[in-house]
């Protein structure tokens, strides 16, 4: 199994984003919330731990590294709260994961949504960038703009806009300017994480739901994402991770990609990270629709689970990559874990050593499949 390609990122072996928070960082967050330490003291602990896990990722041989999302508590909400026109509130409802539930934080519109030049994620990226050696990408992860469609987050849109379409235009522009600013800071690889498509899979496979409502959401998602990506610098790689929910080793959504494949195929991303670590995701039959025969696009197969410590059999992973290559050329495939290890600061049910072992498995297997990697 070998091939050559001019594609750089996403890399043959790649990291989705979040990493397990160490006990010292969790304690610092709790102490900050209780008023026992200052923000500067918490930041010092946070940056020490980021420096450590960046070094570990580089040592493993990853070509793109993240800050583990250590500067945030939620994979999505901390970013959304940093946009102009978005505020924090207590939803009084948790996300109902299979066998568990989350805290009740949420985001809501408080005005017209816009780019915030003082977004705290910019400072966090600059610190990450300062740690990354030559030849390694500092990978930035943020939630997709579609995350402001759902879970009551856009309920207030009519207070600030005459038309829903005007809200979508502002949302796309806010994201476009935000991504451009990351680029101006030196970012060349950014990923938009998105649970919306898994949500839509669950709704469009349910005969009891109003499918028209959800096909409209899918169409709007394509419109907003592609508008946000339009006109960005050509040397910036933008990918997405299609997530099915990741909280303390549980999940939210199941179902094959087939009902959303036509929409995913329209997205102007450079790569799509797809979760395929178990049977809940279905098979590879529709991969060619998602790839859409775009020679510049790479499909990253999430075949190694981040939810449990047991290591997959490398031969089984290789066999699944071979199966996927019947739908998408091997040159346009790559490998990763199915998700990050800590989409929220609680983290999945495995140790940090087991986390690194999972990533090493991804790297070693990819090097077997693609020796040039």
Short mmCIF file of N, CA, C and O in Angstrom, two decimals, residues 257-341:
data_model
loop_
_atom_site.label_atom_id
_atom_site.label_comp_id
_atom_site.label_asym_id
_atom_site.label_seq_id
_atom_site.Cartn_x
_atom_site.Cartn_y
_atom_site.Cartn_z
N UNK A 257 -23.52 7.95 7.26
CA UNK A 257 -23.37 9.26 6.64
C UNK A 257 -24.23 9.44 5.39
O UNK A 257 -24.25 10.53 4.82
N UNK A 258 -24.92 8.39 4.95
CA UNK A 258 -25.54 8.44 3.63
C UNK A 258 -26.52 9.60 3.46
O UNK A 258 -26.59 10.22 2.39
N UNK A 259 -27.30 9.94 4.50
CA UNK A 259 -28.32 10.98 4.34
C UNK A 259 -27.72 12.39 4.28
O UNK A 259 -28.38 13.33 3.81
N UNK A 260 -26.47 12.57 4.73
CA UNK A 260 -25.85 13.90 4.66
C UNK A 260 -24.70 13.93 3.66
O UNK A 260 -24.13 15.00 3.41
N UNK A 261 -24.35 12.79 3.07
CA UNK A 261 -23.23 12.74 2.13
C UNK A 261 -23.33 13.75 1.00
O UNK A 261 -22.34 14.41 0.65
N UNK A 262 -24.52 13.96 0.39
CA UNK A 262 -24.60 14.95 -0.70
C UNK A 262 -24.25 16.36 -0.24
O UNK A 262 -23.69 17.15 -1.01
N UNK A 263 -24.57 16.69 1.01
CA UNK A 263 -24.24 18.02 1.54
C UNK A 263 -22.76 18.11 1.88
O UNK A 263 -22.10 19.11 1.57
N UNK A 264 -22.22 17.07 2.51
CA UNK A 264 -20.80 17.07 2.85
C UNK A 264 -19.94 17.18 1.59
O UNK A 264 -18.89 17.81 1.61
N UNK A 265 -20.41 16.59 0.52
CA UNK A 265 -19.67 16.66 -0.73
C UNK A 265 -19.61 18.05 -1.33
O UNK A 265 -18.77 18.32 -2.20
N UNK A 266 -20.49 18.93 -0.91
CA UNK A 266 -20.51 20.31 -1.41
C UNK A 266 -19.60 21.26 -0.62
O UNK A 266 -19.38 22.40 -1.03
N UNK A 267 -19.12 20.81 0.53
CA UNK A 267 -18.34 21.70 1.40
C UNK A 267 -16.94 21.90 0.85
O UNK A 267 -16.26 20.94 0.48
N UNK A 268 -16.49 23.13 0.84
CA UNK A 268 -15.20 23.47 0.22
C UNK A 268 -14.04 23.37 1.21
O UNK A 268 -13.18 24.26 1.29
N UNK A 269 -14.02 22.30 1.95
CA UNK A 269 -12.92 22.03 2.87
C UNK A 269 -11.78 21.33 2.13
O UNK A 269 -11.99 20.68 1.11
N UNK A 270 -10.58 21.42 2.70
CA UNK A 270 -9.44 20.69 2.17
C UNK A 270 -9.41 19.25 2.67
O UNK A 270 -8.73 18.41 2.10
N UNK A 271 -10.11 18.99 3.75
CA UNK A 271 -10.17 17.64 4.29
C UNK A 271 -11.32 17.48 5.26
O UNK A 271 -11.78 18.46 5.85
N UNK A 272 -11.79 16.25 5.40
CA UNK A 272 -12.85 15.95 6.34
C UNK A 272 -12.41 14.80 7.22
O UNK A 272 -12.03 13.72 6.73
N UNK A 273 -12.43 15.01 8.54
CA UNK A 273 -12.16 13.96 9.51
C UNK A 273 -13.49 13.28 9.82
O UNK A 273 -14.41 13.92 10.34
N UNK A 274 -13.58 11.99 9.53
CA UNK A 274 -14.83 11.25 9.69
C UNK A 274 -14.65 10.16 10.75
O UNK A 274 -13.68 9.40 10.72
N UNK A 275 -15.61 10.07 11.66
CA UNK A 275 -15.57 9.08 12.72
C UNK A 275 -16.02 7.71 12.18
O UNK A 275 -17.15 7.57 11.70
N UNK A 276 -15.13 6.74 12.29
CA UNK A 276 -15.41 5.39 11.81
C UNK A 276 -14.87 4.35 12.77
O UNK A 276 -14.39 3.29 12.36
N UNK A 277 -14.95 4.61 14.07
CA UNK A 277 -14.33 3.70 15.03
C UNK A 277 -15.23 2.54 15.43
O UNK A 277 -14.79 1.64 16.14
N UNK A 278 -16.49 2.55 15.02
CA UNK A 278 -17.38 1.43 15.33
C UNK A 278 -18.53 1.38 14.34
O UNK A 278 -18.61 2.21 13.42
N UNK A 279 -19.43 0.46 14.53
CA UNK A 279 -20.51 0.23 13.57
C UNK A 279 -21.56 1.33 13.55
O UNK A 279 -22.39 1.39 12.64
N UNK A 280 -21.53 2.22 14.56
CA UNK A 280 -22.53 3.29 14.59
C UNK A 280 -22.43 4.21 13.38
O UNK A 280 -23.38 4.91 13.03
N UNK A 281 -21.28 4.24 12.74
CA UNK A 281 -21.06 5.17 11.62
C UNK A 281 -21.42 4.58 10.27
O UNK A 281 -21.41 5.30 9.27
N UNK A 282 -21.75 3.29 10.22
CA UNK A 282 -22.04 2.68 8.94
C UNK A 282 -20.76 2.32 8.19
O UNK A 282 -19.66 2.31 8.75
N UNK A 283 -20.91 2.04 6.90
CA UNK A 283 -19.78 1.60 6.08
C UNK A 283 -19.20 2.71 5.23
O UNK A 283 -19.52 3.89 5.38
N UNK A 284 -18.35 2.29 4.29
CA UNK A 284 -17.63 3.24 3.43
C UNK A 284 -18.34 3.47 2.09
O UNK A 284 -17.79 4.13 1.21
N UNK A 285 -19.55 2.95 1.93
CA UNK A 285 -20.19 2.97 0.61
C UNK A 285 -20.33 4.38 0.03
O UNK A 285 -20.28 4.55 -1.19
N UNK A 286 -20.53 5.36 0.88
CA UNK A 286 -20.79 6.72 0.38
C UNK A 286 -19.56 7.64 0.47
O UNK A 286 -19.68 8.84 0.24
N UNK A 287 -18.40 7.07 0.75
CA UNK A 287 -17.21 7.92 0.87
C UNK A 287 -16.92 8.71 -0.40
O UNK A 287 -16.45 9.85 -0.34
N UNK A 288 -17.18 8.09 -1.55
CA UNK A 288 -16.90 8.80 -2.81
C UNK A 288 -17.80 10.02 -2.97
O UNK A 288 -17.39 11.04 -3.55
N UNK A 289 -19.02 9.97 -2.43
CA UNK A 289 -19.90 11.15 -2.47
C UNK A 289 -19.38 12.27 -1.59
O UNK A 289 -19.45 13.46 -1.95
N UNK A 290 -18.86 11.92 -0.42
CA UNK A 290 -18.32 12.93 0.48
C UNK A 290 -17.04 13.53 -0.10
O UNK A 290 -16.85 14.75 -0.08
N UNK A 291 -16.18 12.68 -0.62
CA UNK A 291 -14.95 13.16 -1.26
C UNK A 291 -15.27 13.95 -2.52
O UNK A 291 -14.61 14.95 -2.83
N UNK A 292 -16.31 13.52 -3.24
CA UNK A 292 -16.81 14.20 -4.44
C UNK A 292 -15.76 14.30 -5.54
O UNK A 292 -15.73 15.26 -6.30
N UNK A 293 -14.88 13.29 -5.59
CA UNK A 293 -13.88 13.19 -6.67
C UNK A 293 -13.03 14.45 -6.79
O UNK A 293 -12.65 14.86 -7.89
N UNK A 294 -12.72 15.05 -5.65
CA UNK A 294 -11.89 16.26 -5.60
C UNK A 294 -10.46 15.84 -5.28
O UNK A 294 -10.14 15.46 -4.15
N UNK A 295 -9.58 15.91 -6.27
CA UNK A 295 -8.21 15.43 -6.10
C UNK A 295 -7.43 16.23 -5.07
O UNK A 295 -6.37 15.80 -4.59
N UNK A 296 -7.93 17.41 -4.70
CA UNK A 296 -7.23 18.25 -3.71
C UNK A 296 -7.77 18.05 -2.30
O UNK A 296 -7.33 18.73 -1.37
N UNK A 297 -8.72 17.13 -2.15
CA UNK A 297 -9.35 16.94 -0.84
C UNK A 297 -8.92 15.60 -0.25
O UNK A 297 -8.78 14.60 -0.97
N UNK A 298 -8.74 15.57 1.06
CA UNK A 298 -8.33 14.35 1.74
C UNK A 298 -9.39 13.95 2.76
O UNK A 298 -9.89 14.79 3.51
N UNK A 299 -9.71 12.68 2.80
CA UNK A 299 -10.62 12.11 3.79
C UNK A 299 -9.78 11.44 4.88
O UNK A 299 -8.99 10.54 4.59
N UNK A 300 -9.95 11.91 6.11
CA UNK A 300 -9.18 11.37 7.24
C UNK A 300 -10.07 10.39 7.99
O UNK A 300 -11.10 10.78 8.55
N UNK A 301 -9.69 9.13 7.97
CA UNK A 301 -10.49 8.07 8.55
C UNK A 301 -10.20 7.95 10.05
O UNK A 301 -9.08 7.64 10.46
N UNK A 302 -11.22 8.18 10.87
CA UNK A 302 -11.08 8.05 12.32
C UNK A 302 -11.34 6.62 12.74
O UNK A 302 -12.41 6.29 13.25
N UNK A 303 -10.34 5.77 12.53
CA UNK A 303 -10.50 4.32 12.76
C UNK A 303 -10.02 3.87 14.13
O UNK A 303 -10.26 2.73 14.53
N UNK A 304 -9.32 4.75 14.83
CA UNK A 304 -8.79 4.43 16.16
C UNK A 304 -9.60 5.21 17.19
O UNK A 304 -9.66 6.44 17.12
N UNK A 305 -10.23 4.53 18.12
CA UNK A 305 -11.10 5.23 19.06
C UNK A 305 -10.29 5.98 20.11
O UNK A 305 -9.25 5.50 20.57
N UNK A 306 -10.79 7.14 20.47
CA UNK A 306 -10.20 7.91 21.58
C UNK A 306 -10.99 7.70 22.86
O UNK A 306 -10.68 8.30 23.89
N UNK A 307 -12.00 6.86 22.81
CA UNK A 307 -12.90 6.70 23.96
C UNK A 307 -12.43 5.63 24.95
O UNK A 307 -12.77 5.69 26.13
N UNK A 308 -11.68 4.64 24.47
CA UNK A 308 -11.31 3.51 25.31
C UNK A 308 -9.82 3.19 25.14
O UNK A 308 -9.25 3.44 24.07
N UNK A 309 -9.19 2.64 26.16
CA UNK A 309 -7.73 2.46 26.13
C UNK A 309 -7.24 1.30 25.28
O UNK A 309 -6.07 1.30 24.86
N UNK A 310 -8.08 0.31 25.03
CA UNK A 310 -7.61 -0.87 24.30
C UNK A 310 -7.11 -0.48 22.91
O UNK A 310 -7.79 0.26 22.18
N UNK A 311 -5.96 -1.01 22.52
CA UNK A 311 -5.38 -0.67 21.23
C UNK A 311 -5.94 -1.57 20.13
O UNK A 311 -6.03 -2.79 20.29
N UNK A 312 -6.30 -0.95 19.03
CA UNK A 312 -6.78 -1.70 17.88
C UNK A 312 -5.65 -2.51 17.25
O UNK A 312 -4.46 -2.19 17.40
N UNK A 313 -6.01 -3.52 16.50
CA UNK A 313 -5.04 -4.34 15.78
C UNK A 313 -4.61 -3.59 14.51
O UNK A 313 -5.45 -3.26 13.67
N UNK A 314 -3.31 -3.32 14.35
CA UNK A 314 -2.87 -2.59 13.16
C UNK A 314 -3.30 -3.23 11.85
O UNK A 314 -3.64 -2.53 10.88
N UNK A 315 -3.31 -4.56 11.82
CA UNK A 315 -3.72 -5.25 10.59
C UNK A 315 -5.18 -4.96 10.26
O UNK A 315 -5.55 -4.80 9.09
N UNK A 316 -6.01 -4.89 11.29
CA UNK A 316 -7.42 -4.58 11.07
C UNK A 316 -7.58 -3.15 10.54
O UNK A 316 -8.41 -2.90 9.66
N UNK A 317 -6.81 -2.23 11.08
CA UNK A 317 -6.87 -0.83 10.61
C UNK A 317 -6.45 -0.77 9.14
O UNK A 317 -7.10 -0.13 8.31
N UNK A 318 -5.35 -1.45 8.81
CA UNK A 318 -4.87 -1.45 7.43
C UNK A 318 -5.92 -2.03 6.48
O UNK A 318 -6.12 -1.52 5.37
N UNK A 319 -6.59 -3.09 6.92
CA UNK A 319 -7.62 -3.71 6.09
C UNK A 319 -8.77 -2.74 5.84
O UNK A 319 -9.33 -2.68 4.73
N UNK A 320 -9.13 -1.97 6.85
CA UNK A 320 -10.22 -1.01 6.69
C UNK A 320 -9.81 0.14 5.76
O UNK A 320 -10.63 0.65 4.99
N UNK A 321 -8.56 0.55 5.84
CA UNK A 321 -8.08 1.58 4.91
C UNK A 321 -8.14 1.06 3.48
O UNK A 321 -8.55 1.78 2.55
N UNK A 322 -7.74 -0.19 3.30
CA UNK A 322 -7.82 -0.81 1.97
C UNK A 322 -9.27 -0.82 1.48
O UNK A 322 -9.54 -0.55 0.31
N UNK A 323 -10.21 -1.14 2.37
CA UNK A 323 -11.61 -1.16 1.98
C UNK A 323 -12.08 0.24 1.58
O UNK A 323 -12.81 0.40 0.59
N UNK A 324 -11.67 1.24 2.33
CA UNK A 324 -12.05 2.62 2.01
C UNK A 324 -11.45 3.07 0.68
O UNK A 324 -12.06 3.86 -0.05
N UNK A 325 -10.26 2.54 0.35
CA UNK A 325 -9.59 2.96 -0.88
C UNK A 325 -10.29 2.46 -2.13
O UNK A 325 -9.97 2.88 -3.24
N UNK A 326 -11.29 1.61 -1.97
CA UNK A 326 -12.10 1.20 -3.11
C UNK A 326 -13.08 2.30 -3.51
O UNK A 326 -13.65 2.28 -4.61
N UNK A 327 -13.30 3.26 -2.59
CA UNK A 327 -14.21 4.38 -2.86
C UNK A 327 -13.47 5.70 -3.04
O UNK A 327 -13.93 6.58 -3.77
N UNK A 328 -12.36 5.86 -2.33
CA UNK A 328 -11.53 7.07 -2.42
C UNK A 328 -10.09 6.63 -2.62
O UNK A 328 -9.61 5.74 -1.90
N UNK A 329 -9.38 7.18 -3.59
CA UNK A 329 -7.99 6.74 -3.82
C UNK A 329 -7.15 6.86 -2.56
O UNK A 329 -7.33 7.77 -1.75
N UNK A 330 -6.22 5.93 -2.40
CA UNK A 330 -5.35 5.93 -1.24
C UNK A 330 -4.61 7.27 -1.11
O UNK A 330 -4.31 7.72 0.01
N UNK A 331 -4.33 7.91 -2.23
CA UNK A 331 -3.66 9.22 -2.20
C UNK A 331 -4.48 10.27 -1.49
O UNK A 331 -3.93 11.29 -1.05
N UNK A 332 -5.77 10.06 -1.39
CA UNK A 332 -6.66 11.05 -0.78
C UNK A 332 -7.21 10.59 0.56
O UNK A 332 -8.22 11.12 1.03
N UNK A 333 -6.54 9.63 1.17
CA UNK A 333 -6.94 9.15 2.49
C UNK A 333 -5.84 9.41 3.51
O UNK A 333 -4.68 9.59 3.17
N UNK A 334 -6.25 9.45 4.78
CA UNK A 334 -5.33 9.61 5.89
C UNK A 334 -5.95 8.95 7.11
O UNK A 334 -7.07 8.42 7.05
N UNK A 335 -5.23 8.98 8.24
CA UNK A 335 -5.66 8.26 9.44
C UNK A 335 -5.57 9.14 10.67
O UNK A 335 -4.63 9.94 10.81
N UNK A 336 -6.54 8.98 11.57
CA UNK A 336 -6.51 9.68 12.86
C UNK A 336 -7.32 8.88 13.87
O UNK A 336 -7.94 7.87 13.53
N UNK A 337 -7.33 9.35 15.11
CA UNK A 337 -8.33 8.86 16.05
C UNK A 337 -9.69 9.40 15.60
O UNK A 337 -9.76 10.35 14.82
N UNK A 338 -10.77 8.80 16.09
CA UNK A 338 -12.09 9.23 15.62
C UNK A 338 -12.44 10.61 16.15
O UNK A 338 -13.20 11.35 15.53
N UNK A 339 -11.90 11.00 17.30
CA UNK A 339 -12.19 12.30 17.90
C UNK A 339 -11.00 12.68 18.76
O UNK A 339 -10.00 11.94 18.83
N UNK A 340 -11.10 13.82 19.44
CA UNK A 340 -10.10 14.16 20.43
C UNK A 340 -10.32 13.33 21.69
O UNK A 340 -11.23 12.50 21.77
N UNK A 341 -9.47 13.59 22.69
CA UNK A 341 -9.53 12.81 23.92
C UNK A 341 -10.27 13.52 25.05
O UNK A 341 -10.56 12.92 26.08
#
